[in-house]
Amino acid sequence: MTTNFPQNTILEDESILLRPLQETDVENLLEISLNEPETWEYSLVRANGKDNLENYIKLALKYKENETEFPFIVFDKKSGKYAGSTRFYDINLPFKTLQLGYTWYGKDFRGTGLNKRCKFLLLEFAFETLGMERVEFRADNNNQRSIAAMKSIGCTIEGVMRNHMPTLGSDVRRDSIILSILREEWFNSVKENLKKKIE
């Protein structure tokens, strides 16, 4: 389905670099994994602790092999440290749609502008290289930090899927908020507005 997706995609600007996630990246992300378990509070698949991180990366690479996902590791050039991970998923090239998510960063990189830079590179690639018509974002409706971040890059809220999926270690099911950016919105306003925020 996604045979035309470039398999060695590297995206970068003067501050950050996104490259394909690899099995050996366990070592690069282990510090965050061991010291900041709250990073995955809202995640169904968690990467807290070495075993969970190894499993997280293995699953991501399996889905990459299936050509439905493309995970990246994020490197912060200013600090010379790995900041976290993000990915394209539910990639559907015939429909020209994909989702952008599984995004997490260590606490030292939150609120630094790194996320906006990452999103700019990923969205530019999705719309201008892959020719996507729609990029979708989802989050737990209780995850206010994530929702605020998505709104700040120019996403439009479409609605909430009630009782959408389970939560880890609980009988409570989560409501998922859906947001998106469309191709025409990217070219008409979102790209320029986001560029101003990272300059």
XYZ file of C-alpha atoms in Angstrom:
199
model
C 0.000 0.000 0.000
C 2.800 2.445 0.809
C 5.529 1.162 -1.489
C 6.315 4.710 -2.658
C 7.088 5.947 0.855
C 10.799 6.926 0.931
C 12.364 4.433 3.349
C 15.427 6.441 4.361
C 13.694 9.743 4.936
C 15.752 12.250 6.930
C 14.255 15.647 7.766
C 16.275 18.471 9.296
C 16.763 22.177 9.781
C 19.505 24.096 11.589
C 18.196 23.019 15.023
C 16.808 19.479 14.751
C 17.155 16.250 12.810
C 14.585 13.496 12.356
C 15.877 10.175 11.079
C 14.348 6.686 10.871
C 14.076 4.982 14.266
C 16.364 1.937 14.663
C 16.586 -0.931 17.148
C 19.878 0.461 18.485
C 18.084 3.679 19.514
C 17.158 2.029 22.807
C 20.437 3.452 24.147
C 19.707 6.934 22.787
C 16.283 7.142 24.465
C 16.995 5.168 27.636
C 17.676 8.180 29.864
C 14.204 9.616 29.215
C 12.662 6.170 29.492
C 14.162 5.476 32.925
C 13.817 8.933 34.480
C 10.562 10.322 33.061
C 7.899 7.562 33.139
C 5.095 10.167 33.274
C 5.853 10.938 29.597
C 3.600 8.014 28.615
C 0.740 8.719 31.034
C -1.830 8.743 28.223
C -0.265 6.080 26.008
C -1.570 2.574 25.417
C 1.929 1.411 24.431
C 4.435 2.782 26.899
C 8.196 3.172 26.706
C 8.960 3.694 30.393
C 11.761 1.402 31.561
C 14.222 -0.471 29.343
C 11.983 -3.497 28.639
C 9.035 -1.317 27.621
C 11.285 0.889 25.490
C 12.713 -2.134 23.667
C 9.188 -3.422 23.053
C 8.016 0.029 21.915
C 10.778 0.250 19.313
C 10.300 -3.341 18.133
C 6.577 -2.753 17.589
C 7.263 0.504 15.745
C 9.739 -1.230 13.424
C 7.329 -4.111 12.806
C 4.645 -1.663 11.696
C 7.234 0.068 9.509
C 7.927 -3.282 7.818
C 4.190 -3.622 7.244
C 4.376 -0.197 5.560
C 1.620 1.327 7.680
C 3.867 3.443 9.907
C 7.119 5.372 9.700
C 8.766 6.135 13.079
C 11.452 8.771 13.605
C 13.886 9.551 16.386
C 14.323 13.269 17.102
C 17.801 14.725 17.643
C 18.272 18.207 19.086
C 21.342 19.750 17.470
C 21.625 22.568 20.024
C 22.088 20.267 23.018
C 23.579 17.364 21.057
C 21.003 15.037 22.639
C 18.194 12.807 21.451
C 14.901 14.434 22.412
C 12.259 11.775 21.749
C 10.283 10.152 18.972
C 7.387 10.761 16.583
C 5.874 8.981 13.603
C 3.546 8.881 10.639
C 0.970 6.106 11.018
C -2.179 4.813 9.329
C -0.395 5.770 6.104
C -2.744 5.427 3.143
C -1.059 6.739 0.010
C -3.938 5.859 -2.384
C -6.317 7.936 -0.224
C -3.590 10.584 0.340
C -4.080 10.527 4.103
C -1.988 9.716 7.134
C -1.907 10.350 10.845
C 0.854 12.078 12.765
C 1.400 11.055 16.363
C 3.079 8.773 18.891
C 4.960 11.971 19.696
C 6.877 12.320 22.949
C 9.843 14.314 24.158
C 11.896 14.444 27.330
C 10.926 17.238 29.704
C 14.029 19.300 28.838
C 12.734 19.652 25.274
C 9.111 20.560 26.002
C 8.181 24.204 25.530
C 11.435 24.915 23.659
C 9.949 25.196 20.176
C 11.351 21.790 19.230
C 7.882 20.296 18.714
C 6.836 23.082 16.359
C 10.029 22.612 14.343
C 9.410 18.866 14.131
C 5.813 19.368 13.067
C 6.846 21.907 10.425
C 9.294 19.451 8.829
C 6.848 16.542 9.035
C 3.909 18.495 7.637
C 6.026 20.017 4.864
C 7.140 16.509 3.896
C 3.606 15.092 4.096
C 1.971 17.765 1.968
C 4.796 18.800 -0.356
C 6.719 15.556 -0.944
C 4.123 12.837 -0.361
C 1.239 14.904 -1.737
C -1.118 14.213 1.169
C -4.572 15.797 1.177
C -5.154 15.354 4.909
C -2.997 14.873 8.005
C -4.900 13.735 11.083
C -3.991 13.973 14.754
C -5.571 12.189 17.724
C -5.172 12.412 21.481
C -6.783 11.369 24.716
C -9.391 14.062 25.326
C -7.951 14.512 28.836
C -4.440 15.214 27.531
C -4.600 18.990 27.628
C -0.881 19.522 26.972
C -1.036 17.496 23.763
C -4.261 19.164 22.588
C -2.826 22.639 23.217
C 0.303 21.719 21.239
C -1.760 20.527 18.268
C -3.944 23.619 18.266
C -0.856 25.839 18.424
C 0.534 24.402 15.183
C -2.709 25.128 13.336
C -4.836 21.984 13.692
C -8.617 22.212 13.431
C -10.673 20.271 15.965
C -13.146 17.987 14.208
C -14.784 16.343 17.191
C -14.505 13.682 19.855
C -14.908 9.937 19.443
C -16.609 8.844 22.642
C -15.552 5.691 24.458
C -13.086 5.170 21.630
C -10.421 2.887 23.087
C -9.158 1.253 26.283
C -6.635 2.782 28.647
C -3.689 0.879 30.049
C -4.264 -0.916 33.353
C -7.784 0.431 33.834
C -11.397 -0.388 33.015
C -11.922 3.241 32.004
C -12.173 3.791 28.242
C -10.880 6.986 26.717
C -12.557 9.576 24.557
C -10.305 10.545 21.632
C -10.219 14.052 20.198
C -9.702 14.274 16.421
C -7.879 17.189 14.792
C -6.572 17.692 11.272
C -4.839 19.895 8.760
C -5.920 19.806 5.111
C -3.666 20.423 2.122
C -5.266 23.744 1.206
C -5.038 24.921 4.834
C -1.323 24.113 4.883
C -0.634 26.181 1.794
C -3.123 28.976 2.589
C -2.181 29.760 6.180
C -0.863 26.987 8.425
C 2.611 26.785 6.872
C 3.222 30.534 7.076
C 1.830 30.874 10.595
C 3.891 27.953 11.856
C 7.022 29.266 10.163
C 6.606 32.609 12.002
C 6.368 30.786 15.328
C 9.680 28.977 14.854
C 11.724 31.849 13.436
